[in-house]
Amino acid sequence: MRVSGKCYLEGRGLVEACIEFDRVIRKVRSHCVPDLTLRSDELLMPGSVDLHVHVRGLGLSYKEDVSSATSEAAYGGVTLVGDMPNTHPYLNTAEAVLEKLREMERSRIDFVVYAGVGSETKKLDAMPIAGYKVFPEDLERPELEDVLSSSKLKILHPEVPNSLQGQRTLRALWQELASLRLVRGRFHVTHCTSKETVELAHGSGFTADLTPHHLLLHESDCWDKVNPPLRDETTRRALWDSLWVAEAVVSDHAPHLPEEKRWHYDICPPGIAAISFTTPFIYSLVFRGVLSVDRAVQLLSKGPATILGLKMGEIAEGFAANFTVVRREYWRYSTAYTKASHTPLDGYPLNARVTMTFVQGKVAFDGGEVYPVRGVNAIA
């Protein structure tokens, strides 16, 4: 297939080009006879990669399943998700991970799967997983030592174990910072809530990411309840500086049914489901003159792909034919396919809309409908 139009090419920015591809990009030309010509106001960007997603599925399919999560992702321009292991069953055994990998074969976009900390690290190391997720409670488990010794990527939820005990108001920033002192090796620190966390991560030789909700929201009720907690306004404002130094932006898509989020605040589950928000939000910042297009591509595509060690995130020969097409358009955010039909970001004003998503060289979303494209495990 050949697509022509205004494309983002590394080192050249936005230029008129023709991209020839099947499942991978074969040629990048200045001109060609195209099969598809983009509208003059559309931009062909490298496919967005979301490092941190709770697809749910398995025993939690009532909250979200592979089809609903990855359809929502395609609608939001995401071409690959990294699925977290806190499912039911928990993904810290070879048997559970194998079950999850089989389930993810129904994904409508590309994916990777993380395992949890457990007693089968050697078996898990031999499986096609992206790495391990280290939660606060894992920092006290003896099995963590085997995971720290693994050469695979580790994703750190930056809080210490006692963050999970007592009132949420006691989940202070120092607990987030302290958790980084308890790990070593190839670590990526996810959903950093403060500028200091990103700085400490980089000072420790780790990479780091941010979420839109930690930049934009304050915790007022269960719809805003998330872990780590949303910080005060001063901390949130300072976190914006990290958009220019962090390696990635992620959604931390964590869906729950609307009735679960209406429970009493003390017992309702934490999590915001907005995987389709991240890409239009970041490109809105480009159209508003806040971020450069180069920086946006680094946060959404190149940075997360590099962290995962994948040949994705660029429009170049030999890279995966995963693309996100966006155009400048004012609209207010709403979800489309997730079972978590309400988010605290609903109605947020955006200046960028995803008009097409390509996965494995095929149209997964055409601006109006998601198609059952079969994604692949990018680690396999």
mmCIF file of C-alpha atoms in Angstrom:
data_model
loop_
_atom_site.group_PDB
_atom_site.id
_atom_site.type_symbol
_atom_site.label_atom_id
_atom_site.label_comp_id
_atom_site.label_asym_id
_atom_site.label_seq_id
_atom_site.Cartn_x
_atom_site.Cartn_y
_atom_site.Cartn_z
ATOM 1 C CA MET A 1 0.000 0.000 0.000
ATOM 2 C CA ARG A 2 1.107 3.572 -0.670
ATOM 3 C CA VAL A 3 -0.077 6.581 1.336
ATOM 4 C CA SER A 4 0.890 10.124 0.442
ATOM 5 C CA GLY A 5 0.481 13.347 2.329
ATOM 6 C CA LYS A 6 2.164 15.386 5.019
ATOM 7 C CA CYS A 7 4.230 12.970 7.164
ATOM 8 C CA TYR A 8 6.526 13.274 10.150
ATOM 9 C CA LEU A 9 10.024 12.038 9.286
ATOM 10 C CA GLU A 10 12.808 11.912 11.871
ATOM 11 C CA GLY A 11 15.216 14.811 11.413
ATOM 12 C CA ARG A 12 13.050 16.448 8.739
ATOM 13 C CA GLY A 13 9.848 17.237 10.568
ATOM 14 C CA LEU A 14 6.590 17.481 8.639
ATOM 15 C CA VAL A 15 7.159 17.007 4.919
ATOM 16 C CA GLU A 16 5.197 15.864 1.882
ATOM 17 C CA ALA A 17 6.090 12.211 1.304
ATOM 18 C CA CYS A 18 4.817 8.859 0.094
ATOM 19 C CA ILE A 19 5.079 5.857 2.387
ATOM 20 C CA GLU A 20 5.020 2.375 0.844
ATOM 21 C CA PHE A 21 4.334 -0.479 3.235
ATOM 22 C CA ASP A 22 2.839 -3.858 3.930
ATOM 23 C CA ARG A 23 3.286 -4.951 7.547
ATOM 24 C CA VAL A 24 6.520 -2.967 7.652
ATOM 25 C CA ILE A 25 7.590 0.232 5.920
ATOM 26 C CA ARG A 26 9.303 -0.645 2.632
ATOM 27 C CA LYS A 27 10.090 2.729 1.084
ATOM 28 C CA VAL A 28 9.858 6.404 1.969
ATOM 29 C CA ARG A 29 9.679 8.511 -1.186
ATOM 30 C CA SER A 30 9.070 12.099 -2.130
ATOM 31 C CA HIS A 31 6.448 11.192 -4.734
ATOM 32 C CA CYS A 32 4.486 8.162 -5.934
ATOM 33 C CA VAL A 33 1.160 7.056 -7.319
ATOM 34 C CA PRO A 34 -0.695 6.538 -4.004
ATOM 35 C CA ASP A 35 -3.463 4.167 -3.032
ATOM 36 C CA LEU A 36 -4.580 6.717 -0.428
ATOM 37 C CA THR A 37 -3.995 10.460 -0.341
ATOM 38 C CA LEU A 38 -4.467 12.158 3.014
ATOM 39 C CA ARG A 39 -6.498 15.323 3.317
ATOM 40 C CA SER A 40 -4.488 18.529 3.228
ATOM 41 C CA ASP A 41 -5.121 19.105 6.940
ATOM 42 C CA GLU A 42 -4.165 15.562 8.041
ATOM 43 C CA LEU A 43 -0.763 14.517 9.403
ATOM 44 C CA LEU A 44 0.665 10.988 9.192
ATOM 45 C CA MET A 45 2.514 10.446 12.480
ATOM 46 C CA PRO A 46 4.375 7.443 13.914
ATOM 47 C CA GLY A 47 1.926 5.166 15.717
ATOM 48 C CA SER A 48 1.417 6.002 19.384
ATOM 49 C CA VAL A 49 2.740 3.459 21.907
ATOM 50 C CA ASP A 50 1.140 3.291 25.368
ATOM 51 C CA LEU A 51 3.516 1.625 27.841
ATOM 52 C CA HIS A 52 1.010 1.401 30.688
ATOM 53 C CA VAL A 53 -2.474 -0.037 30.163
ATOM 54 C CA HIS A 54 -4.742 -2.253 32.245
ATOM 55 C CA VAL A 55 -6.520 -4.207 29.527
ATOM 56 C CA ARG A 56 -8.216 -6.316 32.254
ATOM 57 C CA GLY A 57 -9.746 -9.382 30.567
ATOM 58 C CA LEU A 58 -9.624 -12.899 32.041
ATOM 59 C CA GLY A 59 -11.534 -12.835 35.337
ATOM 60 C CA LEU A 60 -11.968 -9.058 35.120
ATOM 61 C CA SER A 61 -13.588 -9.025 31.684
ATOM 62 C CA TYR A 62 -16.724 -7.517 33.194
ATOM 63 C CA LYS A 63 -14.709 -4.304 33.714
ATOM 64 C CA GLU A 64 -12.989 -4.389 30.319
ATOM 65 C CA ASP A 65 -12.017 -7.051 27.793
ATOM 66 C CA VAL A 66 -9.393 -7.251 25.077
ATOM 67 C CA SER A 67 -11.801 -6.176 22.343
ATOM 68 C CA SER A 68 -13.228 -3.160 24.187
ATOM 69 C CA ALA A 69 -9.843 -1.944 25.487
ATOM 70 C CA THR A 70 -7.990 -2.240 22.192
ATOM 71 C CA SER A 71 -10.910 -0.791 20.217
ATOM 72 C CA GLU A 72 -10.798 2.244 22.503
ATOM 73 C CA ALA A 73 -7.038 2.390 21.966
ATOM 74 C CA ALA A 74 -7.393 2.348 18.165
ATOM 75 C CA TYR A 75 -10.033 5.089 18.405
ATOM 76 C CA GLY A 76 -7.462 7.156 20.305
ATOM 77 C CA GLY A 77 -4.629 6.568 17.824
ATOM 78 C CA VAL A 78 -2.757 4.027 19.964
ATOM 79 C CA THR A 79 -1.112 1.246 17.943
ATOM 80 C CA LEU A 80 0.490 -0.766 20.778
ATOM 81 C CA VAL A 81 -0.360 -1.281 24.436
ATOM 82 C CA GLY A 82 1.702 -2.644 27.305
ATOM 83 C CA ASP A 83 -0.661 -4.723 29.454
ATOM 84 C CA MET A 84 -0.163 -4.729 33.214
ATOM 85 C CA PRO A 85 -0.271 -7.988 35.241
ATOM 86 C CA ASN A 86 -2.685 -7.162 38.086
ATOM 87 C CA THR A 87 -5.438 -9.214 36.517
ATOM 88 C CA HIS A 88 -7.351 -12.202 37.828
ATOM 89 C CA PRO A 89 -5.479 -14.523 37.910
ATOM 90 C CA TYR A 90 -2.412 -12.444 38.682
ATOM 91 C CA LEU A 91 0.228 -12.788 35.966
ATOM 92 C CA ASN A 92 3.175 -14.047 37.997
ATOM 93 C CA THR A 93 3.159 -17.689 36.886
ATOM 94 C CA ALA A 94 3.991 -19.195 33.524
ATOM 95 C CA GLU A 95 0.514 -20.733 33.317
ATOM 96 C CA ALA A 96 -1.273 -17.426 33.918
ATOM 97 C CA VAL A 97 0.957 -15.517 31.489
ATOM 98 C CA LEU A 98 0.373 -18.134 28.796
ATOM 99 C CA GLU A 99 -3.381 -17.793 29.309
ATOM 100 C CA LYS A 100 -3.079 -14.028 28.984
ATOM 101 C CA LEU A 101 -0.944 -14.228 25.840
ATOM 102 C CA ARG A 102 -3.555 -16.457 24.240
ATOM 103 C CA GLU A 103 -6.325 -14.048 25.198
ATOM 104 C CA MET A 104 -4.383 -11.098 23.764
ATOM 105 C CA GLU A 105 -4.415 -12.748 20.352
ATOM 106 C CA ARG A 106 -7.831 -11.084 20.036
ATOM 107 C CA SER A 107 -6.226 -7.644 20.317
ATOM 108 C CA ARG A 108 -7.086 -5.149 17.577
ATOM 109 C CA ILE A 109 -3.718 -3.443 17.932
ATOM 110 C CA ASP A 110 -0.194 -4.623 18.712
ATOM 111 C CA PHE A 111 0.659 -5.426 22.314
ATOM 112 C CA VAL A 112 3.218 -6.516 24.876
ATOM 113 C CA VAL A 113 2.532 -8.172 28.221
ATOM 114 C CA TYR A 114 4.283 -7.616 31.556
ATOM 115 C CA ALA A 115 4.519 -10.271 34.255
ATOM 116 C CA GLY A 116 4.278 -9.709 38.000
ATOM 117 C CA VAL A 117 6.724 -10.545 40.763
ATOM 118 C CA GLY A 118 6.519 -14.186 41.815
ATOM 119 C CA SER A 119 8.477 -17.396 42.282
ATOM 120 C CA GLU A 120 8.729 -18.378 38.586
ATOM 121 C CA THR A 121 11.038 -15.663 37.279
ATOM 122 C CA LYS A 122 13.294 -18.105 35.397
ATOM 123 C CA LYS A 123 10.313 -19.595 33.546
ATOM 124 C CA LEU A 124 8.884 -16.166 32.833
ATOM 125 C CA ASP A 125 12.210 -14.863 31.550
ATOM 126 C CA ALA A 126 12.046 -17.489 28.800
ATOM 127 C CA MET A 127 8.561 -16.359 27.684
ATOM 128 C CA PRO A 128 7.735 -13.581 25.166
ATOM 129 C CA ILE A 129 7.022 -10.893 27.766
ATOM 130 C CA ALA A 130 8.210 -7.284 27.758
ATOM 131 C CA GLY A 131 9.336 -7.385 31.375
ATOM 132 C CA TYR A 132 7.963 -7.095 34.904
ATOM 133 C CA LYS A 133 5.741 -4.690 36.813
ATOM 134 C CA VAL A 134 6.907 -3.967 40.362
ATOM 135 C CA PHE A 135 4.106 -2.764 42.633
ATOM 136 C CA PRO A 136 4.639 -1.221 46.100
ATOM 137 C CA GLU A 137 3.873 -4.479 47.934
ATOM 138 C CA ASP A 138 6.511 -6.255 45.814
ATOM 139 C CA LEU A 139 9.295 -4.173 47.339
ATOM 140 C CA GLU A 140 9.102 -6.306 50.511
ATOM 141 C CA ARG A 141 8.843 -9.688 48.763
ATOM 142 C CA PRO A 142 11.934 -11.923 48.708
ATOM 143 C CA GLU A 143 11.102 -12.939 45.120
ATOM 144 C CA LEU A 144 11.900 -9.382 44.024
ATOM 145 C CA GLU A 145 15.614 -10.208 44.057
ATOM 146 C CA ASP A 146 15.202 -12.620 41.127
ATOM 147 C CA VAL A 147 13.300 -9.990 39.175
ATOM 148 C CA LEU A 148 15.987 -7.375 39.891
ATOM 149 C CA SER A 149 18.552 -9.811 38.508
ATOM 150 C CA SER A 150 16.602 -10.273 35.275
ATOM 151 C CA SER A 151 17.870 -8.443 32.202
ATOM 152 C CA LYS A 152 14.314 -7.652 31.149
ATOM 153 C CA LEU A 153 12.704 -4.266 31.600
ATOM 154 C CA LYS A 154 11.107 -3.508 34.971
ATOM 155 C CA ILE A 155 8.263 -0.998 35.389
ATOM 156 C CA LEU A 156 8.094 0.587 38.843
ATOM 157 C CA HIS A 157 4.916 1.855 40.467
ATOM 158 C CA PRO A 158 6.705 4.457 42.615
ATOM 159 C CA GLU A 159 5.323 4.096 46.116
ATOM 160 C CA VAL A 160 6.577 2.200 49.162
ATOM 161 C CA PRO A 161 4.524 -0.608 50.772
ATOM 162 C CA ASN A 162 3.145 1.488 53.619
ATOM 163 C CA SER A 163 1.573 3.790 51.011
ATOM 164 C CA LEU A 164 -1.131 1.143 50.763
ATOM 165 C CA GLN A 165 -2.001 1.339 54.432
ATOM 166 C CA GLY A 166 -4.150 3.888 56.209
ATOM 167 C CA GLN A 167 -5.819 7.001 54.780
ATOM 168 C CA ARG A 168 -5.130 8.196 51.235
ATOM 169 C CA THR A 169 -4.253 11.633 52.603
ATOM 170 C CA LEU A 170 -1.149 9.987 54.128
ATOM 171 C CA ARG A 171 0.195 8.893 50.706
ATOM 172 C CA ALA A 172 2.836 11.597 50.678
ATOM 173 C CA LEU A 173 5.283 12.456 47.905
ATOM 174 C CA TRP A 174 8.259 11.299 49.989
ATOM 175 C CA GLN A 175 6.911 7.745 49.735
ATOM 176 C CA GLU A 176 7.011 7.984 45.952
ATOM 177 C CA LEU A 177 10.588 9.244 45.978
ATOM 178 C CA ALA A 178 11.718 6.663 48.556
ATOM 179 C CA SER A 179 10.621 3.740 46.354
ATOM 180 C CA LEU A 180 13.234 4.616 43.734
ATOM 181 C CA ARG A 181 15.975 3.992 46.308
ATOM 182 C CA LEU A 182 14.820 0.375 46.736
ATOM 183 C CA VAL A 183 15.420 -0.839 43.171
ATOM 184 C CA ARG A 184 18.283 -1.190 40.725
ATOM 185 C CA GLY A 185 18.931 -2.297 37.178
ATOM 186 C CA ARG A 186 16.904 -1.664 34.036
ATOM 187 C CA PHE A 187 13.955 0.274 35.445
ATOM 188 C CA HIS A 188 11.322 2.555 34.031
ATOM 189 C CA VAL A 189 9.402 4.673 36.553
ATOM 190 C CA THR A 190 5.786 5.054 35.517
ATOM 191 C CA HIS A 191 3.066 7.642 36.278
ATOM 192 C CA CYS A 192 5.426 10.038 38.058
ATOM 193 C CA THR A 193 3.391 12.608 39.946
ATOM 194 C CA SER A 194 6.114 15.187 40.548
ATOM 195 C CA LYS A 195 9.004 16.910 38.826
ATOM 196 C CA GLU A 196 11.263 15.650 41.636
ATOM 197 C CA THR A 197 10.343 12.029 40.848
ATOM 198 C CA VAL A 198 11.386 12.425 37.210
ATOM 199 C CA GLU A 199 14.638 14.099 38.258
ATOM 200 C CA LEU A 200 15.441 11.345 40.768
ATOM 201 C CA ALA A 201 14.615 8.664 38.191
ATOM 202 C CA HIS A 202 17.036 10.183 35.702
ATOM 203 C CA GLY A 203 19.646 10.640 38.401
ATOM 204 C CA SER A 204 19.327 6.927 39.180
ATOM 205 C CA GLY A 205 19.761 5.922 35.533
ATOM 206 C CA PHE A 206 16.061 5.115 35.014
ATOM 207 C CA THR A 207 13.595 6.380 32.421
ATOM 208 C CA ALA A 208 10.302 8.001 33.408
ATOM 209 C CA ASP A 209 6.814 8.797 32.155
ATOM 210 C CA LEU A 210 3.847 11.013 33.036
ATOM 211 C CA THR A 211 0.074 10.703 32.694
ATOM 212 C CA PRO A 212 -2.306 13.420 31.519
ATOM 213 C CA HIS A 213 -4.444 13.043 34.649
ATOM 214 C CA HIS A 214 -1.538 13.801 36.969
ATOM 215 C CA LEU A 215 -1.025 17.004 34.978
ATOM 216 C CA LEU A 216 -4.656 18.085 34.788
ATOM 217 C CA LEU A 217 -6.845 16.767 37.599
ATOM 218 C CA HIS A 218 -7.314 17.150 41.344
ATOM 219 C CA GLU A 219 -8.893 14.434 43.465
ATOM 220 C CA SER A 220 -12.420 15.402 44.468
ATOM 221 C CA ASP A 221 -14.411 12.154 44.323
ATOM 222 C CA CYS A 222 -14.108 8.544 43.192
ATOM 223 C CA TRP A 223 -14.035 9.438 39.500
ATOM 224 C CA ASP A 224 -10.674 11.155 40.152
ATOM 225 C CA LYS A 225 -9.354 8.485 42.521
ATOM 226 C CA VAL A 226 -6.148 6.987 41.157
ATOM 227 C CA ASN A 227 -2.854 5.512 42.377
ATOM 228 C CA PRO A 228 -0.466 7.195 42.971
ATOM 229 C CA PRO A 229 -2.818 9.948 44.100
ATOM 230 C CA LEU A 230 -3.250 13.240 42.290
ATOM 231 C CA ARG A 231 -1.101 15.920 43.920
ATOM 232 C CA ASP A 232 -1.739 19.500 45.007
ATOM 233 C CA GLU A 233 -1.889 22.302 42.455
ATOM 234 C CA THR A 234 1.681 23.493 43.052
ATOM 235 C CA THR A 235 3.088 19.998 42.431
ATOM 236 C CA ARG A 236 0.901 19.535 39.345
ATOM 237 C CA ARG A 237 1.974 22.843 37.844
ATOM 238 C CA ALA A 238 5.656 21.996 38.384
ATOM 239 C CA LEU A 239 5.141 18.566 36.792
ATOM 240 C CA TRP A 240 4.430 20.293 33.467
ATOM 241 C CA ASP A 241 8.155 21.071 33.242
ATOM 242 C CA SER A 242 8.756 17.328 32.942
ATOM 243 C CA LEU A 243 6.967 17.194 29.580
ATOM 244 C CA TRP A 244 10.254 18.424 28.115
ATOM 245 C CA VAL A 245 12.472 15.797 29.777
ATOM 246 C CA ALA A 246 10.411 12.632 30.433
ATOM 247 C CA GLU A 247 10.770 9.776 27.970
ATOM 248 C CA ALA A 248 7.065 9.032 27.525
ATOM 249 C CA VAL A 249 3.468 9.897 28.304
ATOM 250 C CA VAL A 250 1.128 7.011 29.197
ATOM 251 C CA SER A 251 -2.568 6.674 29.920
ATOM 252 C CA ASP A 252 -2.496 4.235 32.861
ATOM 253 C CA HIS A 253 -5.883 3.191 31.459
ATOM 254 C CA ALA A 254 -7.565 1.524 34.459
ATOM 255 C CA PRO A 255 -11.235 0.815 33.705
ATOM 256 C CA HIS A 256 -13.964 0.079 36.221
ATOM 257 C CA LEU A 257 -17.687 -0.084 35.687
ATOM 258 C CA PRO A 258 -19.575 3.177 36.371
ATOM 259 C CA GLU A 259 -21.485 1.575 39.239
ATOM 260 C CA GLU A 260 -18.181 0.644 40.922
ATOM 261 C CA LYS A 261 -17.007 4.245 40.733
ATOM 262 C CA ARG A 262 -20.227 5.330 42.458
ATOM 263 C CA TRP A 263 -19.415 3.364 45.606
ATOM 264 C CA HIS A 264 -18.391 5.176 48.773
ATOM 265 C CA TYR A 265 -15.072 6.929 48.298
ATOM 266 C CA ASP A 266 -13.268 4.803 50.887
ATOM 267 C CA ILE A 267 -14.014 1.514 49.107
ATOM 268 C CA CYS A 268 -14.420 2.444 45.442
ATOM 269 C CA PRO A 269 -11.623 1.210 43.147
ATOM 270 C CA PRO A 270 -8.936 3.647 41.924
ATOM 271 C CA GLY A 271 -8.374 4.168 38.219
ATOM 272 C CA ILE A 272 -9.173 6.428 35.276
ATOM 273 C CA ALA A 273 -10.026 4.943 31.879
ATOM 274 C CA ALA A 274 -8.811 7.319 29.192
ATOM 275 C CA ILE A 275 -6.523 5.463 26.791
ATOM 276 C CA SER A 276 -8.087 7.421 23.926
ATOM 277 C CA PHE A 277 -7.293 10.789 25.536
ATOM 278 C CA THR A 278 -3.485 10.787 25.573
ATOM 279 C CA THR A 279 -2.686 11.108 21.865
ATOM 280 C CA PRO A 280 -5.158 13.909 21.016
ATOM 281 C CA PHE A 281 -4.155 15.699 24.230
ATOM 282 C CA ILE A 282 -0.451 15.763 23.365
ATOM 283 C CA TYR A 283 -1.071 16.801 19.751
ATOM 284 C CA SER A 284 -3.451 19.478 21.025
ATOM 285 C CA LEU A 285 -0.480 20.914 22.908
ATOM 286 C CA VAL A 286 1.396 20.977 19.588
ATOM 287 C CA PHE A 287 -1.422 22.820 17.826
ATOM 288 C CA ARG A 288 -1.635 25.258 20.743
ATOM 289 C CA GLY A 289 2.094 26.008 20.465
ATOM 290 C CA VAL A 290 3.013 24.467 23.821
ATOM 291 C CA LEU A 291 5.049 21.511 22.532
ATOM 292 C CA SER A 292 7.080 21.011 19.367
ATOM 293 C CA VAL A 293 6.012 18.221 17.050
ATOM 294 C CA ASP A 294 9.400 16.573 17.666
ATOM 295 C CA ARG A 295 8.744 16.485 21.392
ATOM 296 C CA ALA A 296 5.250 15.090 20.906
ATOM 297 C CA VAL A 297 6.584 12.215 18.789
ATOM 298 C CA GLN A 298 9.223 11.512 21.427
ATOM 299 C CA LEU A 299 6.590 11.297 24.178
ATOM 300 C CA LEU A 300 3.999 9.276 22.277
ATOM 301 C CA SER A 301 5.978 7.086 19.891
ATOM 302 C CA LYS A 302 9.760 7.071 19.769
ATOM 303 C CA GLY A 303 10.366 7.278 23.521
ATOM 304 C CA PRO A 304 8.116 4.403 24.613
ATOM 305 C CA ALA A 305 9.213 2.233 21.663
ATOM 306 C CA THR A 306 12.849 2.784 22.637
ATOM 307 C CA ILE A 307 12.144 1.869 26.258
ATOM 308 C CA LEU A 308 10.593 -1.410 25.069
ATOM 309 C CA GLY A 309 13.417 -2.022 22.576
ATOM 310 C CA LEU A 310 11.029 -2.185 19.613
ATOM 311 C CA LYS A 311 11.566 -1.129 16.007
ATOM 312 C CA MET A 312 8.552 1.157 16.161
ATOM 313 C CA GLY A 313 7.849 4.810 16.771
ATOM 314 C CA GLU A 314 9.402 6.148 13.561
ATOM 315 C CA ILE A 315 8.360 6.418 9.933
ATOM 316 C CA ALA A 316 11.422 4.853 8.365
ATOM 317 C CA GLU A 317 12.232 1.856 6.209
ATOM 318 C CA GLY A 318 12.170 -1.414 8.140
ATOM 319 C CA PHE A 319 9.994 -0.074 10.961
ATOM 320 C CA ALA A 320 6.532 -1.425 11.757
ATOM 321 C CA ALA A 321 3.801 0.051 9.556
ATOM 322 C CA ASN A 322 1.919 1.533 12.502
ATOM 323 C CA PHE A 323 0.681 5.085 12.010
ATOM 324 C CA THR A 324 -1.551 7.617 13.726
ATOM 325 C CA VAL A 325 -3.271 10.187 11.509
ATOM 326 C CA VAL A 326 -4.349 13.410 13.223
ATOM 327 C CA ARG A 327 -5.795 16.718 12.134
ATOM 328 C CA ARG A 328 -6.387 20.045 13.803
ATOM 329 C CA GLU A 329 -10.008 20.098 14.939
ATOM 330 C CA TYR A 330 -11.739 21.475 18.004
ATOM 331 C CA TRP A 331 -13.848 18.939 19.921
ATOM 332 C CA ARG A 332 -14.620 17.822 23.449
ATOM 333 C CA TYR A 333 -13.329 14.482 24.636
ATOM 334 C CA SER A 334 -15.542 11.437 25.064
ATOM 335 C CA THR A 335 -14.883 7.712 25.089
ATOM 336 C CA ALA A 336 -16.343 5.387 22.457
ATOM 337 C CA TYR A 337 -15.647 1.676 23.078
ATOM 338 C CA THR A 338 -14.457 1.160 26.665
ATOM 339 C CA LYS A 339 -16.869 -0.368 29.187
ATOM 340 C CA ALA A 340 -15.857 2.443 31.563
ATOM 341 C CA SER A 341 -18.163 4.870 29.808
ATOM 342 C CA HIS A 342 -17.507 7.865 32.091
ATOM 343 C CA THR A 343 -14.190 9.549 32.945
ATOM 344 C CA PRO A 344 -13.286 12.792 34.761
ATOM 345 C CA LEU A 345 -11.789 13.982 31.453
ATOM 346 C CA ASP A 346 -15.124 13.857 29.614
ATOM 347 C CA GLY A 347 -15.810 17.164 27.904
ATOM 348 C CA TYR A 348 -12.167 18.316 28.038
ATOM 349 C CA PRO A 349 -11.514 20.701 25.096
ATOM 350 C CA LEU A 350 -9.077 19.312 22.525
ATOM 351 C CA ASN A 351 -7.604 20.720 19.336
ATOM 352 C CA ALA A 352 -6.475 17.458 17.731
ATOM 353 C CA ARG A 353 -8.578 14.554 16.527
ATOM 354 C CA VAL A 354 -7.422 11.101 15.439
ATOM 355 C CA THR A 355 -8.827 10.419 11.962
ATOM 356 C CA MET A 356 -7.109 7.097 11.176
ATOM 357 C CA THR A 357 -5.055 4.433 12.929
ATOM 358 C CA PHE A 358 -2.946 1.915 11.019
ATOM 359 C CA VAL A 359 -1.769 -1.310 12.687
ATOM 360 C CA GLN A 360 0.372 -3.871 10.869
ATOM 361 C CA GLY A 361 -0.216 -1.876 7.687
ATOM 362 C CA LYS A 362 -4.003 -2.151 7.940
ATOM 363 C CA VAL A 363 -6.644 0.401 8.856
ATOM 364 C CA ALA A 364 -7.703 -0.316 12.431
ATOM 365 C CA PHE A 365 -9.759 2.889 12.746
ATOM 366 C CA ASP A 366 -11.026 5.041 9.892
ATOM 367 C CA GLY A 367 -12.335 8.016 11.844
ATOM 368 C CA GLY A 368 -15.743 6.479 12.336
ATOM 369 C CA GLU A 369 -15.381 2.775 12.950
ATOM 370 C CA VAL A 370 -12.864 0.348 14.476
ATOM 371 C CA TYR A 371 -12.081 -2.751 12.437
ATOM 372 C CA PRO A 372 -11.062 -6.221 13.722
ATOM 373 C CA VAL A 373 -7.431 -5.970 12.687
ATOM 374 C CA ARG A 374 -5.362 -8.612 14.443
ATOM 375 C CA GLY A 375 -2.469 -7.133 16.355
ATOM 376 C CA VAL A 376 0.644 -9.084 17.262
ATOM 377 C CA ASN A 377 2.851 -9.570 20.297
ATOM 378 C CA ALA A 378 5.718 -7.224 19.470
ATOM 379 C CA ILE A 379 8.086 -9.256 21.679
ATOM 380 C CA ALA A 380 7.403 -12.606 19.989
#
